[in-house]
Coordinates of C-alpha atoms and ligand atoms in Angstrom, one line a residue:
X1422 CA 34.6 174.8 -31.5
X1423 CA 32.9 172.6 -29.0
X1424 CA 29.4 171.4 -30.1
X1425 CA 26.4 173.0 -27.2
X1426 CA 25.2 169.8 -26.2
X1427 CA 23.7 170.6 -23.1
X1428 CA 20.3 171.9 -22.1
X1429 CA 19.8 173.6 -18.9
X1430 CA 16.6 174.3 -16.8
X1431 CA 15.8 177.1 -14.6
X1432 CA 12.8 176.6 -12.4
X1433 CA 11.8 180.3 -10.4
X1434 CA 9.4 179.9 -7.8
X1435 CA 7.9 183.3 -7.6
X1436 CA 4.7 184.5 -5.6
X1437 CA 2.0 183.9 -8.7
X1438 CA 3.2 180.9 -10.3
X1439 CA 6.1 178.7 -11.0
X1440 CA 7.8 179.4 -14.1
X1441 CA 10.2 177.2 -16.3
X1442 CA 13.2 178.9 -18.2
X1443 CA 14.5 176.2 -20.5
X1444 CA 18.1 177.2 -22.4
X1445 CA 19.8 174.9 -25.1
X1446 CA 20.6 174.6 -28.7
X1447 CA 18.1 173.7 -31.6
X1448 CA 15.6 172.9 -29.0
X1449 CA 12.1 174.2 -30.4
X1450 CA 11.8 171.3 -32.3
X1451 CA 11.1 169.8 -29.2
X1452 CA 8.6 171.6 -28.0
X1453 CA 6.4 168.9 -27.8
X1454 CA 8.4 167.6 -25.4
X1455 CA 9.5 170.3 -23.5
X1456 CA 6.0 171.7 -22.5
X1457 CA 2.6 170.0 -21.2
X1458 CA 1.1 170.9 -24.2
X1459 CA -1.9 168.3 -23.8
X1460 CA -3.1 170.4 -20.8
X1461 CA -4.6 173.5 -22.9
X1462 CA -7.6 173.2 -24.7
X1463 CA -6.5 175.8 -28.0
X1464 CA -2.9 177.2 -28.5
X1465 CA -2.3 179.9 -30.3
X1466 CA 1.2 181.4 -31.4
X1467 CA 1.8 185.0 -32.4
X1468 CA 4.7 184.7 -33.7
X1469 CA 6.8 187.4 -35.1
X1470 CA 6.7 188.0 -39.3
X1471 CA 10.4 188.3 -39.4
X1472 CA 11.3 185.2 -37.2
X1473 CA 8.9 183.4 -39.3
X1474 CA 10.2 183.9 -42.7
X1475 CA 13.6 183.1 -41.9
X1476 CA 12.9 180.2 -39.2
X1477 CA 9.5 178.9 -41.3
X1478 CA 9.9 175.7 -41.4
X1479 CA 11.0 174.5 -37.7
X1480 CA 8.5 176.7 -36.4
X1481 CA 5.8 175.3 -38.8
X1482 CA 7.2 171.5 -37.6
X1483 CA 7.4 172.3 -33.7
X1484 CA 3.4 174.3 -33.7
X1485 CA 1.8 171.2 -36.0
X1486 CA 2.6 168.7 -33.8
X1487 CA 1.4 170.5 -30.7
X1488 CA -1.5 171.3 -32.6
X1489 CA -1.0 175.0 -32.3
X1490 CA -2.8 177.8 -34.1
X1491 CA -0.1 180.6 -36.3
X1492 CA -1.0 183.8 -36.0
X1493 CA 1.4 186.3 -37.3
X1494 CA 2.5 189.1 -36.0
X1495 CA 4.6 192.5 -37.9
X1496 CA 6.2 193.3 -34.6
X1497 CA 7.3 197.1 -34.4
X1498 CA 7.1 199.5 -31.7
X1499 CA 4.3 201.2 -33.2
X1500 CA 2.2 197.6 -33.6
X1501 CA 2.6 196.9 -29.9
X1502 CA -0.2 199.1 -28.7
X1503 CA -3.4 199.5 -27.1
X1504 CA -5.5 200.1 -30.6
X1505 CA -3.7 196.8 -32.2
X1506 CA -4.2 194.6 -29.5
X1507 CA -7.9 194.6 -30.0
X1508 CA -7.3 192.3 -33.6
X1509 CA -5.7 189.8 -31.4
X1510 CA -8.0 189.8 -28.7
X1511 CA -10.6 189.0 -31.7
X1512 CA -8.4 186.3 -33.2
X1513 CA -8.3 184.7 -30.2
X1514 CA -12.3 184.6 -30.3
X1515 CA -11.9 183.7 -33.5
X1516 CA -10.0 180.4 -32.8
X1517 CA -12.4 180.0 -29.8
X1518 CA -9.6 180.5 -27.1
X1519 CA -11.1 179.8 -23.8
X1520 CA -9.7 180.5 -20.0
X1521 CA -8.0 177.4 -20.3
X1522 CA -5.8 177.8 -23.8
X1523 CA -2.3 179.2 -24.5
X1524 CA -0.5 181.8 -26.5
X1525 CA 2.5 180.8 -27.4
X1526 CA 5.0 184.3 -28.6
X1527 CA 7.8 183.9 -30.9
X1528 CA 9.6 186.7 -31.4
X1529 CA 11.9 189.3 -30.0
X1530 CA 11.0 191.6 -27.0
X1531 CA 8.3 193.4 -29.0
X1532 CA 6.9 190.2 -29.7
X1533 CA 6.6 188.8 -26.3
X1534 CA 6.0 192.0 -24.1
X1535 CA 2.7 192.5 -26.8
X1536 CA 1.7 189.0 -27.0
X1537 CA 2.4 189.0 -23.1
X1538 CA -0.1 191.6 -23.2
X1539 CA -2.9 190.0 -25.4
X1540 CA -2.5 186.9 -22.9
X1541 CA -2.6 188.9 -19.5
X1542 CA -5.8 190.3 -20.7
X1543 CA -7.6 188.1 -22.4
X1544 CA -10.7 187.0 -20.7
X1545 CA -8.8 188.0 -17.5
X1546 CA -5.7 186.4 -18.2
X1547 CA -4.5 183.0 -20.0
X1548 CA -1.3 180.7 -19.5
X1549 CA 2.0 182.2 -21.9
X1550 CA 4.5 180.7 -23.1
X1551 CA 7.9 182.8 -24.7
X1552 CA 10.2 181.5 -27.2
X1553 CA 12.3 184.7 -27.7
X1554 CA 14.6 185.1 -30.6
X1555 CA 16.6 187.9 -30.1
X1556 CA 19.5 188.3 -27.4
X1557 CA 17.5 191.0 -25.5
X1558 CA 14.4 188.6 -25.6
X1559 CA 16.1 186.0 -24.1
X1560 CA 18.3 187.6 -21.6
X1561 CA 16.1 190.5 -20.6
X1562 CA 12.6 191.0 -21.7
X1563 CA 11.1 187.4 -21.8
X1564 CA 12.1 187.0 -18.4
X1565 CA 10.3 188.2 -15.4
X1566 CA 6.6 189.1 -16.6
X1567 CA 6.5 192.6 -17.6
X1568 CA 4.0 192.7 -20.3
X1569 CA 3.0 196.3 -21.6
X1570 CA 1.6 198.0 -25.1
X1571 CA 2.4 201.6 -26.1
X1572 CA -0.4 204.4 -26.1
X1573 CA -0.6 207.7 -27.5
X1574 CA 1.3 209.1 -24.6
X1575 CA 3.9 206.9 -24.1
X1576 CA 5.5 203.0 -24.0
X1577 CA 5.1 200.8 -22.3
X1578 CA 2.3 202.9 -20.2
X1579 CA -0.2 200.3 -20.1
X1580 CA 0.3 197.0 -18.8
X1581 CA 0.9 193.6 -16.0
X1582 CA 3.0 191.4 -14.2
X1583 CA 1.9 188.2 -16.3
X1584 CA 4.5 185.3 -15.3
X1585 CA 5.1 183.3 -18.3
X1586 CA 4.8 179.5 -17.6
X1587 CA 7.7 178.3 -19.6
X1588 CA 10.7 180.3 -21.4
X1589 CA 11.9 178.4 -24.4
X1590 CA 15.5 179.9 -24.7
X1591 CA 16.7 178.2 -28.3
X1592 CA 20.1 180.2 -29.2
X1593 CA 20.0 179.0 -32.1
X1594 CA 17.9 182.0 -33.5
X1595 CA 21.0 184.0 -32.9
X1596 CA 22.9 183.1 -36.6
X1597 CA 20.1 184.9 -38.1
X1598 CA 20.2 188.0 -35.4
X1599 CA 21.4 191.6 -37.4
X1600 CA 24.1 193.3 -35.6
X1601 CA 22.0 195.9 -34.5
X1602 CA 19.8 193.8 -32.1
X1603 CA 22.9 191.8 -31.2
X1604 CA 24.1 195.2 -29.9
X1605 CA 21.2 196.1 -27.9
X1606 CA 21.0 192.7 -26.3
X1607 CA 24.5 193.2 -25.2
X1608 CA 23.6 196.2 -23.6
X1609 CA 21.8 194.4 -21.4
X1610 CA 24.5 191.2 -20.9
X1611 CA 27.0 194.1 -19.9
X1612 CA 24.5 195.8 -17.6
X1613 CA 23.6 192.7 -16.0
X1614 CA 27.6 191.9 -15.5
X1615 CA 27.9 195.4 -13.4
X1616 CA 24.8 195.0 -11.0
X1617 CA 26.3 191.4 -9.6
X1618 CA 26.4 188.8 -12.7
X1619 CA 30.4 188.5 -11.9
X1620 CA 30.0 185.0 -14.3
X1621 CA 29.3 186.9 -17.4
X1622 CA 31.5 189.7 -16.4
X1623 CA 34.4 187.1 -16.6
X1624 CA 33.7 186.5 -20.2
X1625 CA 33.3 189.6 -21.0
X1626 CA 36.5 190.8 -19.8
X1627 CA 38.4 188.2 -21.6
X1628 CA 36.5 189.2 -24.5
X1629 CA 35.3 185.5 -25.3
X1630 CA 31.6 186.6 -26.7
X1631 CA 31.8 187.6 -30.0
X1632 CA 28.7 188.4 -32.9
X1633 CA 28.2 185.8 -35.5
X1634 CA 29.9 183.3 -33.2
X1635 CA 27.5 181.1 -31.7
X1636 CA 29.6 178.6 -29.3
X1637 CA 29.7 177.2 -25.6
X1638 CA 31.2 181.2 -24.3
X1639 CA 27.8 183.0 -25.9
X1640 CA 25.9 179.7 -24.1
X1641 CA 27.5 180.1 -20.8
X1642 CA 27.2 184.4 -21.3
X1643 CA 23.1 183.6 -22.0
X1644 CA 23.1 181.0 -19.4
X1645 CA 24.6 183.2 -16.7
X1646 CA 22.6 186.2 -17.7
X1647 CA 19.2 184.6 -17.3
X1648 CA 20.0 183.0 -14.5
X1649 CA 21.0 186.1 -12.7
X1650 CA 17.9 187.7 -14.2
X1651 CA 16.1 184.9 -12.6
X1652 CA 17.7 185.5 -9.2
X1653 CA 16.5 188.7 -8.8
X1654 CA 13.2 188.5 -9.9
X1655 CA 12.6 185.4 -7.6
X1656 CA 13.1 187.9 -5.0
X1657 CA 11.4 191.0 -5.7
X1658 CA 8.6 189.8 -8.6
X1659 CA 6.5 192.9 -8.2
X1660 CA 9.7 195.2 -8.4
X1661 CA 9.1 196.7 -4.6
X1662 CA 12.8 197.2 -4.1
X1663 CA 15.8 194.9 -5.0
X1664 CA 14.5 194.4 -8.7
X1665 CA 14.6 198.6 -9.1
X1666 CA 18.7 197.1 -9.5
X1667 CA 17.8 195.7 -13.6
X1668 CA 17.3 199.6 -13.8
X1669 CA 20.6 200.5 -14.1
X1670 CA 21.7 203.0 -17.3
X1671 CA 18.0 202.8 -17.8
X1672 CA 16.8 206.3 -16.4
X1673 CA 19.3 208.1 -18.3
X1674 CA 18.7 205.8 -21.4
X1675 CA 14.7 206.5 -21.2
X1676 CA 15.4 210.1 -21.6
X1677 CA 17.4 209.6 -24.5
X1678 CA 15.3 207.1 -26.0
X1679 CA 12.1 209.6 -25.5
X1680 CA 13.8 212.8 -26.3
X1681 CA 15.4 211.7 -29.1
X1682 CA 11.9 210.2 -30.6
X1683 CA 12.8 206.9 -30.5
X1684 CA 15.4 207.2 -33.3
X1685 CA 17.9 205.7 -31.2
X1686 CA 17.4 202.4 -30.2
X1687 CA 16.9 201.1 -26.9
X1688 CA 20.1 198.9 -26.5
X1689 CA 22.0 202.0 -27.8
X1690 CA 20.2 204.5 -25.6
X1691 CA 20.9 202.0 -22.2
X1692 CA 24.6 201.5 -23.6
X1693 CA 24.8 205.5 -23.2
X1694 CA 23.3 205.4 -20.1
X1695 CA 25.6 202.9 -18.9
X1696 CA 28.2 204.8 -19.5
X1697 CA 26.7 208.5 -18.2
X1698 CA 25.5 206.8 -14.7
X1699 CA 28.4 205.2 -14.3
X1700 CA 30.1 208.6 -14.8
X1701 CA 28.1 209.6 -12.2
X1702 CA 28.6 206.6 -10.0
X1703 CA 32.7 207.7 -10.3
X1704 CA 31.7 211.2 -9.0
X1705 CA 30.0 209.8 -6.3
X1706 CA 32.7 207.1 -4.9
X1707 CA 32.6 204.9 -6.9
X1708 CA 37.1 203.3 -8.1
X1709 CA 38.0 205.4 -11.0
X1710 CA 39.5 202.1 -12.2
X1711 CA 36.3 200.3 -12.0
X1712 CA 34.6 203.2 -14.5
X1713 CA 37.9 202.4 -16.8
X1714 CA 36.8 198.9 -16.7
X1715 CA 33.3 199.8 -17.3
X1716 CA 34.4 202.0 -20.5
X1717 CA 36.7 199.6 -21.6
X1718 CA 34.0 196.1 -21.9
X1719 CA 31.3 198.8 -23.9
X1720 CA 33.9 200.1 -26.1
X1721 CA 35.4 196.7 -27.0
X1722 CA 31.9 195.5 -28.2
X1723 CA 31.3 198.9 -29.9
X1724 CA 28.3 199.7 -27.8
X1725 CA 28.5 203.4 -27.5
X1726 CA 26.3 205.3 -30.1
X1727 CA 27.7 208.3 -31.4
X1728 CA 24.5 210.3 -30.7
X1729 CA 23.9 213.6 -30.0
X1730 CA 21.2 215.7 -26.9
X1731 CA 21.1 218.4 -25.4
X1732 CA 22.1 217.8 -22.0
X1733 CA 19.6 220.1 -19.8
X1734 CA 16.6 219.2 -22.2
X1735 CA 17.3 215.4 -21.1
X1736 CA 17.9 216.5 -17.3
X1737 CA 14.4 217.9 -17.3
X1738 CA 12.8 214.6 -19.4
X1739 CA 14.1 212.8 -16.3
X1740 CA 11.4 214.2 -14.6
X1741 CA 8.7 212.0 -16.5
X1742 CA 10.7 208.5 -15.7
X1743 CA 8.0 206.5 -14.0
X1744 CA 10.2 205.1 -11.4
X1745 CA 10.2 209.1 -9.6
X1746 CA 9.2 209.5 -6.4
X1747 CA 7.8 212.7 -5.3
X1748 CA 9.2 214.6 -8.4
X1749 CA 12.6 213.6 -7.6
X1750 CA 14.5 211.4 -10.5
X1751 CA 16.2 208.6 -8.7
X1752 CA 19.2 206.7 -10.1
X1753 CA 20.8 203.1 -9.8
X1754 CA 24.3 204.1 -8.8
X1755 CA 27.4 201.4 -8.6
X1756 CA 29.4 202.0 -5.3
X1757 CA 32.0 199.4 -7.2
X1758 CA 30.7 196.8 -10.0
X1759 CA 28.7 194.3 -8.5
X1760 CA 27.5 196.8 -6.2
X1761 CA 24.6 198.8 -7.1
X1762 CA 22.5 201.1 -5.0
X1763 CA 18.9 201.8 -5.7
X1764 CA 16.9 205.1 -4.9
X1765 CA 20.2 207.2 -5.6
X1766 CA 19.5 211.5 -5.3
X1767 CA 21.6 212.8 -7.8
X1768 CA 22.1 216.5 -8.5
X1769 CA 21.1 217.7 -11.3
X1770 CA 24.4 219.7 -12.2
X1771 CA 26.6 216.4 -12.0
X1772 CA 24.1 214.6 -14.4
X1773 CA 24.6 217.4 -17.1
X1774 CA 28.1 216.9 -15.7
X1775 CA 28.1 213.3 -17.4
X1776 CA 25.9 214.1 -20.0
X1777 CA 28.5 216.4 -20.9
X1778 CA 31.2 213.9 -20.8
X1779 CA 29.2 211.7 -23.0
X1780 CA 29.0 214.1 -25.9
X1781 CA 32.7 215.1 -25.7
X1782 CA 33.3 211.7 -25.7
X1783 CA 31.8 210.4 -28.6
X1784 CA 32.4 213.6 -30.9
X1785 CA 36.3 212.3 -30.6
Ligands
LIG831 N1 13.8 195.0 -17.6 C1 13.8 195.3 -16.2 C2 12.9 194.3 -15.5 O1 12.4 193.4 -16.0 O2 12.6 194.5 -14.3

């Protein structure tokens, strides 16, 4: 195996700021060196409990010689809310943060949409930097400044655009990443690779990315992914039309995830609805040898959750997705992979249709 020796920078010029993506291989030791750190008056870095027992002593190394404040963080769904945020706003007073300091998150995507959060907010916004661990971190949520907590009602209800200024993508994290999140960040990799990253859909269809195996194939996969992340964001940062693509699997896989009480995960709930809306996709034109395809790459990385619904409770859960418009649920459809469609009408018998599908499929 060939040693990742290179480092690669992603600058995205987007309508509220510039941010910087930076990908490479034991790289936060650097980060003294890799961000203007001098600039900010206090940094503080929420950084995520779990990360920091197993990664304690290179994050301890990088924050001390920025100067930079730990705070920790026990990231779960139920800690990224509303009522918890108001401890970290108070830290940050605490550590006498001022308009001009940092918050530096180190985590997965719980991590860095909640610290996200704490910095979009606090004393009307402060500079963020992300240094996600986890493949879904890095490829999906640190990337393009959603920031959100959970309320009462529902996730990610309240929350921003908050552009992060720098992206600190150090794969290294990944030899300590459980299989489960591994899983749900390929979700993402795989969705990516059918709305247009034709890159990583290379590698994954010669099946060169593989768990555990952290080499130049899983650098080139992350490299491609973010970058096609990137691409899109630069030209729709506010999510007014082309972004709605990143949606793909996504309505069906909110259903799920909601109607199923969040036991499922959310990789395992978009893997799903991958699958069902590109069922759908089939029905509606799309090459029955492209859905093949599609059904081949998320069974050979074991993707597909043997889960279990009921098919017209989730059809009327669509109904909630926040990207409706006038009460109508609106898909991200594939006329062929690499070519999605946004705003997509989809009658609601062909959707049980695939739901169907889905469960007959998986109770094989
Ligand atoms: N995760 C979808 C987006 O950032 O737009």
């Amino acid at each position: 195996m060939d040693p990742i020796t290179n480092n690669d920078v992603i600058v995205l010029q987007l309508d509220s700021k510039k941010s910087t993506i930076i990908i490479g291989s034991s790289i936060l030791a650097s980060l003294a060196t890799l961000i203007p750190y001098k600039k900010w008056d206090v940094i503080v870095a929420i950084v995520s409990d779990t990360v920091y027992t197993l990664h304690k002593e290179v994050i301890d190394q990088s924050l001390a010689l920025i100067d930079a404040i730990a705070i920790p963080y026990t990231d779960s769904e139920h800690n990224k809310s509303y009522a918890y945020a108001e401890r970290y706003f108070n830290q940050l007073l605490e550590n006498r943060c001022t308009r001009n300091s940092l918050v530096i998150a180190i985590g997965g995507g719980v991590t860095t949409d909640f610290s996200g959060y704490i910095a979009s907010a606090y004393m009307r916004g402060v500079d963020v930097v992300y240094v996600p661990t986890t493949l879904l971190a890095m490829v999906d949520a640190s990337i393009g400044g959603k920031v959100a907590v959970n309320i009462k009602a529902g996730k990610n209800i309240v929350g921003y655009f908050h552009q992060p200024d720098y992206i600190i993508i150090d794969i290294e994290f990944l030899q300590t990443l459980p299989r489960s999140e591994w899983r749900c960040g390929m979700s993402e990799v795989v969705k990516h690779a059918l709305i247009g990253d034709s890159s990583t859909l290379t590698l994954l269809l010669n099946k060169e990315i593989q768990y555990g195996r952290i080499d130049n194939s899983l650098y080139n996969c992350i490299n491609s992914s973010v970058r096609f992340k990137a691409s899109v964001v630069e030209k729709d940062e506010f999510e007014k039309n082309i972004r709605a693509i990143l949606n793909f699997g996504h309505t069906v896989g909110h259903a799920i995830e909601s109607l199923l009480e969040y036991t499922v995960s959310h990789g395992d709930a978009v893997a799903a609805g991958i699958l069902i809306e590109s069922y759908i996709s089939m029905k509606e034109g799309m090459p029955k040898a492209d859905f093949d395809c599609i059904r081949d790459i998320i069974s050979a990385y074991n993707l597909l959750p043997s889960i279990s619904f009921d098919s017209y409770k989730i059809v009327n859960h669509m109904m909630y997705d926040k990207k409706n418009i006038k009460g109508k649920t609106r898909f991200v459809l594939l006329e062929s992979i690499g070519k999605p469609q946004i705003g997509c009408e989809v009658n609601d018998a062909l959707v049980k249709e695939a739901l169907n599908f889905y469960l007959t499929m998986v109770s094989k």
